[in-house]
PDB file of C-alpha atoms in Angstrom:
ATOM      1  CA  UNK A   1      28.454  14.687  24.807  1.00 42.00           C
ATOM      2  CA  UNK A   2      28.335  16.988  21.532  1.00 41.00           C
ATOM      3  CA  UNK A   3      31.057  16.062  19.248  1.00 36.00           C
ATOM      4  CA  UNK A   4      32.153  17.969  16.978  1.00 42.00           C
ATOM      5  CA  UNK A   5      32.879  15.574  14.201  1.00 41.00           C
ATOM      6  CA  UNK A   6      29.153  14.399  14.534  1.00 31.00           C
ATOM      7  CA  UNK A   7      27.578  18.091  13.840  1.00 35.00           C
ATOM      8  CA  UNK A   8      30.279  17.968  11.110  1.00 31.00           C
ATOM      9  CA  UNK A   9      28.262  14.578   9.813  1.00 29.00           C
ATOM     10  CA  UNK A  10      25.253  16.196   9.984  1.00 33.00           C
ATOM     11  CA  UNK A  11      25.944  18.953   7.921  1.00 31.00           C
ATOM     12  CA  UNK A  12      27.198  17.022   5.540  1.00 32.00           C
ATOM     13  CA  UNK A  13      24.152  14.350   5.327  1.00 29.00           C
ATOM     14  CA  UNK A  14      22.310  17.947   5.341  1.00 34.00           C
ATOM     15  CA  UNK A  15      24.946  19.135   2.646  1.00 34.00           C
ATOM     16  CA  UNK A  16      24.093  15.383   0.340  1.00 33.00           C
ATOM     17  CA  UNK A  17      20.654  16.137   0.325  1.00 33.00           C
ATOM     18  CA  UNK A  18      20.646  19.483  -0.603  1.00 32.00           C
ATOM     19  CA  UNK A  19      23.020  18.379  -3.933  1.00 34.00           C
ATOM     20  CA  UNK A  20      20.987  15.711  -5.078  1.00 32.00           C
ATOM     21  CA  UNK A  21      17.429  16.936  -3.998  1.00 31.00           C
ATOM     22  CA  UNK A  22      16.691  13.702  -2.307  1.00 30.00           C
ATOM     23  CA  UNK A  23      13.926  16.009   0.146  1.00 28.00           C
ATOM     24  CA  UNK A  24      11.329  17.008  -1.979  1.00 33.00           C
ATOM     25  CA  UNK A  25       9.606  20.527  -2.371  1.00 39.00           C
ATOM     26  CA  UNK A  26       5.914  20.974  -2.274  1.00 48.00           C
ATOM     27  CA  UNK A  27       5.258  22.321  -6.175  1.00 75.00           C
ATOM     28  CA  UNK A  28       2.787  25.010  -6.539  1.00 86.00           C
ATOM     29  CA  UNK A  29       0.487  26.281  -9.343  1.00 90.00           C
ATOM     30  CA  UNK A  30      -0.375  29.665 -10.322  1.00 93.00           C
ATOM     31  CA  UNK A  31      -3.452  30.295 -11.750  1.00 94.00           C
ATOM     32  CA  UNK A  32      -3.369  33.951 -13.008  1.00 95.00           C
ATOM     33  CA  UNK A  33      -6.480  34.499 -14.527  1.00 96.00           C
ATOM     34  CA  UNK A  34      -9.685  32.401 -15.994  1.00 96.00           C
ATOM     35  CA  UNK A  35     -11.890  33.613 -18.760  1.00 96.00           C
ATOM     36  CA  UNK A  36     -14.787  32.457 -20.563  1.00 96.00           C
ATOM     37  CA  UNK A  37     -16.738  33.825 -23.781  1.00 96.00           C
ATOM     38  CA  UNK A  38     -19.741  33.061 -26.191  1.00 97.00           C
ATOM     39  CA  UNK A  39     -20.087  32.351 -29.756  1.00 96.00           C
ATOM     40  CA  UNK A  40     -22.087  30.166 -32.473  1.00 95.00           C
ATOM     41  CA  UNK A  41     -25.251  31.363 -30.900  1.00 96.00           C
ATOM     42  CA  UNK A  42     -27.752  28.462 -32.908  1.00 97.00           C
ATOM     43  CA  UNK A  43     -31.243  30.060 -33.305  1.00 95.00           C
ATOM     44  CA  UNK A  44     -32.690  32.856 -31.589  1.00 95.00           C
ATOM     45  CA  UNK A  45     -33.768  36.149 -32.515  1.00 95.00           C
ATOM     46  CA  UNK A  46     -32.120  39.631 -30.592  1.00 95.00           C
ATOM     47  CA  UNK A  47     -28.965  38.166 -29.889  1.00 97.00           C
ATOM     48  CA  UNK A  48     -26.651  40.041 -27.309  1.00 97.00           C
ATOM     49  CA  UNK A  49     -22.963  39.693 -25.927  1.00 97.00           C
ATOM     50  CA  UNK A  50     -22.766  41.748 -23.308  1.00 97.00           C
ATOM     51  CA  UNK A  51     -20.485  41.769 -20.469  1.00 96.00           C
ATOM     52  CA  UNK A  52     -22.009  43.096 -16.921  1.00 96.00           C
ATOM     53  CA  UNK A  53     -19.285  43.738 -14.037  1.00 94.00           C
ATOM     54  CA  UNK A  54     -16.930  41.628 -14.566  1.00 94.00           C
ATOM     55  CA  UNK A  55     -19.361  38.224 -15.986  1.00 98.00           C
ATOM     56  CA  UNK A  56     -19.468  37.755 -19.879  1.00 98.00           C
ATOM     57  CA  UNK A  57     -22.973  36.532 -20.569  1.00 98.00           C
ATOM     58  CA  UNK A  58     -25.174  35.609 -23.964  1.00 98.00           C
ATOM     59  CA  UNK A  59     -28.703  36.862 -24.380  1.00 98.00           C
ATOM     60  CA  UNK A  60     -31.957  35.604 -26.923  1.00 97.00           C
ATOM     61  CA  UNK A  61     -35.150  36.342 -27.058  1.00 96.00           C
ATOM     62  CA  UNK A  62     -37.585  38.617 -27.527  1.00 96.00           C
ATOM     63  CA  UNK A  63     -38.840  39.349 -23.658  1.00 95.00           C
ATOM     64  CA  UNK A  64     -42.657  38.461 -22.959  1.00 91.00           C
ATOM     65  CA  UNK A  65     -43.173  41.261 -20.585  1.00 88.00           C
ATOM     66  CA  UNK A  66     -41.378  43.647 -21.990  1.00 88.00           C
ATOM     67  CA  UNK A  67     -37.883  45.582 -20.846  1.00 88.00           C
ATOM     68  CA  UNK A  68     -34.462  45.616 -22.077  1.00 92.00           C
ATOM     69  CA  UNK A  69     -31.359  42.991 -22.481  1.00 94.00           C
ATOM     70  CA  UNK A  70     -31.378  42.391 -19.038  1.00 92.00           C
ATOM     71  CA  UNK A  71     -35.484  40.556 -19.423  1.00 95.00           C
ATOM     72  CA  UNK A  72     -34.143  37.645 -22.173  1.00 96.00           C
ATOM     73  CA  UNK A  73     -32.637  34.240 -21.473  1.00 97.00           C
ATOM     74  CA  UNK A  74     -29.409  33.659 -21.181  1.00 97.00           C
ATOM     75  CA  UNK A  75     -26.332  32.365 -20.214  1.00 97.00           C
ATOM     76  CA  UNK A  76     -23.475  34.341 -18.201  1.00 97.00           C
ATOM     77  CA  UNK A  77     -19.692  33.327 -16.724  1.00 97.00           C
ATOM     78  CA  UNK A  78     -17.356  34.706 -14.450  1.00 98.00           C
ATOM     79  CA  UNK A  79     -13.856  33.275 -14.337  1.00 97.00           C
ATOM     80  CA  UNK A  80     -11.226  33.887 -11.016  1.00 96.00           C
ATOM     81  CA  UNK A  81      -8.376  36.085 -10.701  1.00 95.00           C
ATOM     82  CA  UNK A  82      -5.075  35.269  -9.166  1.00 96.00           C
ATOM     83  CA  UNK A  83      -4.659  31.934  -7.017  1.00 94.00           C
ATOM     84  CA  UNK A  84      -2.161  28.980  -6.030  1.00 95.00           C
ATOM     85  CA  UNK A  85      -2.582  25.760  -5.250  1.00 94.00           C
ATOM     86  CA  UNK A  86      -1.017  22.450  -5.232  1.00 93.00           C
ATOM     87  CA  UNK A  87       0.141  19.294  -7.583  1.00 91.00           C
ATOM     88  CA  UNK A  88      -3.338  17.536  -7.895  1.00 91.00           C
ATOM     89  CA  UNK A  89      -5.595  19.695  -5.921  1.00 92.00           C
ATOM     90  CA  UNK A  90      -9.289  20.797  -6.837  1.00 91.00           C
ATOM     91  CA  UNK A  91      -9.530  24.338  -7.737  1.00 93.00           C
ATOM     92  CA  UNK A  92     -12.319  26.599  -8.851  1.00 93.00           C
ATOM     93  CA  UNK A  93     -12.460  28.073 -12.504  1.00 94.00           C
ATOM     94  CA  UNK A  94     -15.394  29.846 -12.609  1.00 95.00           C
ATOM     95  CA  UNK A  95     -19.504  30.641 -12.255  1.00 95.00           C
ATOM     96  CA  UNK A  96     -22.104  29.775 -15.051  1.00 94.00           C
ATOM     97  CA  UNK A  97     -25.308  30.958 -14.622  1.00 95.00           C
ATOM     98  CA  UNK A  98     -28.998  30.193 -16.557  1.00 95.00           C
ATOM     99  CA  UNK A  99     -30.914  33.442 -17.102  1.00 96.00           C
ATOM    100  CA  UNK A 100     -34.435  31.849 -17.255  1.00 96.00           C
ATOM    101  CA  UNK A 101     -36.732  34.777 -18.051  1.00 95.00           C
ATOM    102  CA  UNK A 102     -40.054  34.767 -20.182  1.00 93.00           C
ATOM    103  CA  UNK A 103     -39.866  34.878 -23.942  1.00 95.00           C
ATOM    104  CA  UNK A 104     -41.869  34.910 -27.119  1.00 94.00           C
ATOM    105  CA  UNK A 105     -42.086  31.547 -29.063  1.00 91.00           C
ATOM    106  CA  UNK A 106     -39.993  31.253 -31.257  1.00 93.00           C
ATOM    107  CA  UNK A 107     -37.599  33.313 -30.227  1.00 96.00           C
ATOM    108  CA  UNK A 108     -34.996  30.888 -27.889  1.00 96.00           C
ATOM    109  CA  UNK A 109     -31.128  29.829 -29.208  1.00 97.00           C
ATOM    110  CA  UNK A 110     -31.338  26.369 -29.004  1.00 96.00           C
ATOM    111  CA  UNK A 111     -27.571  26.039 -28.435  1.00 97.00           C
ATOM    112  CA  UNK A 112     -24.348  28.160 -28.308  1.00 96.00           C
ATOM    113  CA  UNK A 113     -20.773  27.816 -28.179  1.00 95.00           C
ATOM    114  CA  UNK A 114     -18.389  27.963 -24.833  1.00 95.00           C
ATOM    115  CA  UNK A 115     -14.430  29.295 -25.167  1.00 95.00           C
ATOM    116  CA  UNK A 116     -12.658  28.140 -21.520  1.00 94.00           C
ATOM    117  CA  UNK A 117      -9.211  30.113 -21.142  1.00 95.00           C
ATOM    118  CA  UNK A 118      -7.077  29.755 -18.003  1.00 94.00           C
ATOM    119  CA  UNK A 119      -4.090  31.546 -17.892  1.00 95.00           C
ATOM    120  CA  UNK A 120      -1.186  30.523 -15.558  1.00 93.00           C
ATOM    121  CA  UNK A 121       2.157  32.004 -14.328  1.00 90.00           C
ATOM    122  CA  UNK A 122       3.543  28.763 -12.526  1.00 86.00           C
ATOM    123  CA  UNK A 123       4.254  27.077 -15.088  1.00 87.00           C
ATOM    124  CA  UNK A 124       3.514  29.745 -17.508  1.00 88.00           C
ATOM    125  CA  UNK A 125       0.943  28.044 -20.100  1.00 89.00           C
ATOM    126  CA  UNK A 126      -2.167  29.101 -21.238  1.00 92.00           C
ATOM    127  CA  UNK A 127      -4.935  26.582 -22.046  1.00 91.00           C
ATOM    128  CA  UNK A 128      -8.698  26.054 -23.735  1.00 91.00           C
ATOM    129  CA  UNK A 129     -11.579  24.036 -23.733  1.00 91.00           C
ATOM    130  CA  UNK A 130     -13.997  24.592 -26.503  1.00 91.00           C
ATOM    131  CA  UNK A 131     -17.769  23.206 -24.849  1.00 91.00           C
ATOM    132  CA  UNK A 132     -21.135  22.936 -26.202  1.00 92.00           C
ATOM    133  CA  UNK A 133     -24.364  24.128 -24.179  1.00 92.00           C
ATOM    134  CA  UNK A 134     -28.037  22.922 -25.036  1.00 94.00           C
ATOM    135  CA  UNK A 135     -30.850  24.954 -24.689  1.00 95.00           C
ATOM    136  CA  UNK A 136     -34.080  23.294 -24.049  1.00 95.00           C
ATOM    137  CA  UNK A 137     -36.667  26.644 -23.844  1.00 92.00           C
ATOM    138  CA  UNK A 138     -40.193  25.410 -22.905  1.00 92.00           C
ATOM    139  CA  UNK A 139     -43.944  26.996 -23.554  1.00 90.00           C
ATOM    140  CA  UNK A 140     -44.636  27.829 -20.631  1.00 87.00           C
ATOM    141  CA  UNK A 141     -48.337  25.820 -20.377  1.00 85.00           C
ATOM    142  CA  UNK A 142     -50.031  25.457 -17.119  1.00 80.00           C
ATOM    143  CA  UNK A 143     -50.377  21.231 -16.782  1.00 84.00           C
ATOM    144  CA  UNK A 144     -47.636  20.262 -19.465  1.00 88.00           C
ATOM    145  CA  UNK A 145     -44.160  21.166 -18.350  1.00 92.00           C
ATOM    146  CA  UNK A 146     -40.873  19.258 -19.485  1.00 93.00           C
ATOM    147  CA  UNK A 147     -39.291  19.515 -16.152  1.00 93.00           C
ATOM    148  CA  UNK A 148     -40.595  20.157 -12.396  1.00 93.00           C
ATOM    149  CA  UNK A 149     -41.883  23.732 -12.178  1.00 93.00           C
ATOM    150  CA  UNK A 150     -43.011  25.803  -9.623  1.00 92.00           C
ATOM    151  CA  UNK A 151     -43.761  28.189 -12.309  1.00 87.00           C
ATOM    152  CA  UNK A 152     -44.824  27.051 -15.560  1.00 91.00           C
ATOM    153  CA  UNK A 153     -42.245  26.405 -17.022  1.00 93.00           C
ATOM    154  CA  UNK A 154     -38.633  25.608 -16.436  1.00 94.00           C
ATOM    155  CA  UNK A 155     -35.713  25.400 -19.303  1.00 94.00           C
ATOM    156  CA  UNK A 156     -32.712  23.423 -19.047  1.00 93.00           C
ATOM    157  CA  UNK A 157     -29.724  23.833 -20.475  1.00 91.00           C
ATOM    158  CA  UNK A 158     -27.385  20.387 -21.335  1.00 89.00           C
ATOM    159  CA  UNK A 159     -23.302  20.626 -21.249  1.00 84.00           C
ATOM    160  CA  UNK A 160     -22.229  18.463 -24.116  1.00 75.00           C
ATOM    161  CA  UNK A 161     -19.056  17.111 -21.259  1.00 71.00           C
ATOM    162  CA  UNK A 162     -18.290  17.025 -17.849  1.00 61.00           C
ATOM    163  CA  UNK A 163     -14.840  16.344 -18.466  1.00 67.00           C
ATOM    164  CA  UNK A 164     -12.048  17.373 -20.211  1.00 83.00           C
ATOM    165  CA  UNK A 165      -8.038  17.259 -20.332  1.00 89.00           C
ATOM    166  CA  UNK A 166      -5.201  19.435 -21.602  1.00 88.00           C
ATOM    167  CA  UNK A 167      -1.496  17.572 -21.791  1.00 88.00           C
ATOM    168  CA  UNK A 168       1.311  20.743 -22.064  1.00 84.00           C
ATOM    169  CA  UNK A 169       5.195  20.488 -21.670  1.00 84.00           C
ATOM    170  CA  UNK A 170       6.898  23.572 -19.494  1.00 77.00           C
ATOM    171  CA  UNK A 171      10.747  23.344 -18.578  1.00 76.00           C
ATOM    172  CA  UNK A 172      10.900  19.516 -19.948  1.00 81.00           C
ATOM    173  CA  UNK A 173       7.819  18.413 -17.379  1.00 84.00           C
ATOM    174  CA  UNK A 174       4.793  17.062 -18.799  1.00 89.00           C
ATOM    175  CA  UNK A 175       1.586  18.193 -17.151  1.00 89.00           C
ATOM    176  CA  UNK A 176      -1.905  17.622 -17.777  1.00 92.00           C
ATOM    177  CA  UNK A 177      -4.946  20.028 -17.211  1.00 91.00           C
ATOM    178  CA  UNK A 178      -7.680  17.999 -15.962  1.00 91.00           C
ATOM    179  CA  UNK A 179     -11.416  20.706 -15.883  1.00 88.00           C
ATOM    180  CA  UNK A 180     -13.288  18.146 -13.621  1.00 86.00           C
ATOM    181  CA  UNK A 181     -16.951  19.984 -15.005  1.00 85.00           C
ATOM    182  CA  UNK A 182     -19.418  21.594 -13.456  1.00 86.00           C
ATOM    183  CA  UNK A 183     -20.465  20.893 -10.154  1.00 87.00           C
ATOM    184  CA  UNK A 184     -21.560  22.641  -6.338  1.00 79.00           C
ATOM    185  CA  UNK A 185     -19.240  21.571  -4.622  1.00 80.00           C
ATOM    186  CA  UNK A 186     -14.722  20.898  -4.899  1.00 76.00           C
ATOM    187  CA  UNK A 187     -15.205  16.749  -5.826  1.00 75.00           C
ATOM    188  CA  UNK A 188     -19.121  16.968  -6.760  1.00 80.00           C
ATOM    189  CA  UNK A 189     -20.448  14.992  -9.033  1.00 82.00           C
ATOM    190  CA  UNK A 190     -20.394  16.977 -12.308  1.00 81.00           C
ATOM    191  CA  UNK A 191     -23.461  18.025 -13.123  1.00 82.00           C
ATOM    192  CA  UNK A 192     -24.548  17.911 -16.957  1.00 83.00           C
ATOM    193  CA  UNK A 193     -27.676  20.205 -17.193  1.00 85.00           C
ATOM    194  CA  UNK A 194     -29.002  22.695 -15.454  1.00 81.00           C
ATOM    195  CA  UNK A 195     -32.663  23.246 -14.706  1.00 89.00           C
ATOM    196  CA  UNK A 196     -34.096  26.691 -14.013  1.00 93.00           C
ATOM    197  CA  UNK A 197     -37.091  27.563 -13.091  1.00 94.00           C
ATOM    198  CA  UNK A 198     -39.024  30.173 -14.375  1.00 93.00           C
ATOM    199  CA  UNK A 199     -38.663  33.798 -13.534  1.00 93.00           C
ATOM    200  CA  UNK A 200     -35.072  32.691 -11.816  1.00 93.00           C
ATOM    201  CA  UNK A 201     -31.386  32.001 -12.171  1.00 94.00           C
ATOM    202  CA  UNK A 202     -29.535  28.922 -11.513  1.00 91.00           C
ATOM    203  CA  UNK A 203     -26.076  28.409 -10.621  1.00 91.00           C
ATOM    204  CA  UNK A 204     -22.707  26.515 -10.547  1.00 89.00           C
ATOM    205  CA  UNK A 205     -18.970  26.227 -10.092  1.00 93.00           C
ATOM    206  CA  UNK A 206     -16.687  24.993 -12.812  1.00 91.00           C
ATOM    207  CA  UNK A 207     -13.376  22.842 -11.379  1.00 91.00           C
ATOM    208  CA  UNK A 208      -9.856  21.558 -12.286  1.00 91.00           C
ATOM    209  CA  UNK A 209      -6.537  20.450 -11.530  1.00 90.00           C
ATOM    210  CA  UNK A 210      -2.996  20.286 -12.512  1.00 91.00           C
ATOM    211  CA  UNK A 211      -1.484  17.200 -12.823  1.00 91.00           C
ATOM    212  CA  UNK A 212       2.536  16.817 -13.231  1.00 86.00           C
ATOM    213  CA  UNK A 213       3.545  13.662 -15.514  1.00 81.00           C
ATOM    214  CA  UNK A 214       6.458  13.240 -15.448  1.00 56.00           C
ATOM    215  CA  UNK A 215       9.176  10.614 -14.329  1.00 50.00           C
ATOM    216  CA  UNK A 216      10.598  11.702 -11.295  1.00 49.00           C
ATOM    217  CA  UNK A 217      14.151  11.732 -10.292  1.00 52.00           C
ATOM    218  CA  UNK A 218      15.893   8.863  -9.158  1.00 52.00           C
ATOM    219  CA  UNK A 219      16.653   8.644  -4.909  1.00 54.00           C
ATOM    220  CA  UNK A 220      20.629   7.666  -4.564  1.00 55.00           C
ATOM    221  CA  UNK A 221      20.484   4.557  -1.787  1.00 54.00           C
ATOM    222  CA  UNK A 222      21.522   5.237   0.968  1.00 52.00           C
ATOM    223  CA  UNK A 223      25.259   3.747   0.952  1.00 48.00           C
ATOM    224  CA  UNK A 224      25.156   6.304  -1.999  1.00 47.00           C
ATOM    225  CA  UNK A 225      24.406   9.518   0.599  1.00 47.00           C
ATOM    226  CA  UNK A 226      26.348   7.848   3.213  1.00 48.00           C
ATOM    227  CA  UNK A 227      29.863   7.713   1.957  1.00 51.00           C
ATOM    228  CA  UNK A 228      29.076  11.806   0.241  1.00 47.00           C
ATOM    229  CA  UNK A 229      28.590  12.925   3.109  1.00 45.00           C
ATOM    230  CA  UNK A 230      31.926  10.865   5.051  1.00 44.00           C
ATOM    231  CA  UNK A 231      34.138  12.341   1.253  1.00 45.00           C
ATOM    232  CA  UNK A 232      32.981  16.045   2.661  1.00 48.00           C
ATOM    233  CA  UNK A 233      33.936  15.278   5.831  1.00 47.00           C
ATOM    234  CA  UNK A 234      37.364  13.824   5.131  1.00 54.00           C
ATOM    235  CA  UNK A 235      37.535  17.290   2.298  1.00 50.00           C
ATOM    236  CA  UNK A 236      37.328  19.435   5.313  1.00 54.00           C
ATOM    237  CA  UNK A 237      39.379  16.960   7.474  1.00 47.00           C
ATOM    238  CA  UNK A 238      42.028  17.352   4.636  1.00 52.00           C
ATOM    239  CA  UNK A 239      42.309  21.490   4.077  1.00 49.00           C
ATOM    240  CA  UNK A 240      41.565  21.922   8.423  1.00 53.00           C
ATOM    241  CA  UNK A 241      45.071  19.485   8.626  1.00 53.00           C
ATOM    242  CA  UNK A 242      46.380  21.548   5.559  1.00 51.00           C
ATOM    243  CA  UNK A 243      46.181  24.576   7.209  1.00 52.00           C
ATOM    244  CA  UNK A 244      47.582  23.408  10.411  1.00 51.00           C
ATOM    245  CA  UNK A 245      50.984  22.965   8.889  1.00 51.00           C
ATOM    246  CA  UNK A 246      51.220  25.330   7.183  1.00 52.00           C
ATOM    247  CA  UNK A 247      50.124  27.760  10.255  1.00 52.00           C
ATOM    248  CA  UNK A 248      53.347  24.976  12.173  1.00 55.00           C
TER     249      UNK A 248
END
């Protein structure tokens, strides 16, 4: 049996839920883009900063076997384009690559700074992180490699921090942006160093997540919701009854 009053009651409950925000809405975060820049290289010869396609690179050293800039050792970062994800969901920020090419001794850099910039559309915000990377260019001497080497000798890139966070407020809501660090997969263990084989390129992905730390809005008690619904039902009945009297 379908009672008209019951249908109105259900409508009133839905209206009360809409008014008081009882039904939570999943909040989506929109990243417009990420980018990274290199600066303040320590030591090294013939330092070159360049952009190749969408990758921002720093190159150092005098190539041992000749050739141009791409035969130098170096680091590269590629940011990401627009992406959407939920609060607390891990998302990719970019990719770091280490180019380990043969260069003459004494021409390698020993450290470089990296600035990461994230531009969000929702919420509208710009966040930055600064990292320092240490560079260990080892002599290519057979039998004396410092790290596991297939071809003498592998070099190492060390990252100063594997986890950073920024807090910012938009429209009264506090957010925390967690830079989770470099890893091979989402949620994977942070990598704080790269061991790259001589003449090869190593890479890892950078991940982050955004969480909200604002106080949740109070949820009305069921009795309050029911009372509001009954009030709406009574108001609707009163208006209908008044119209009937006016017609009579």
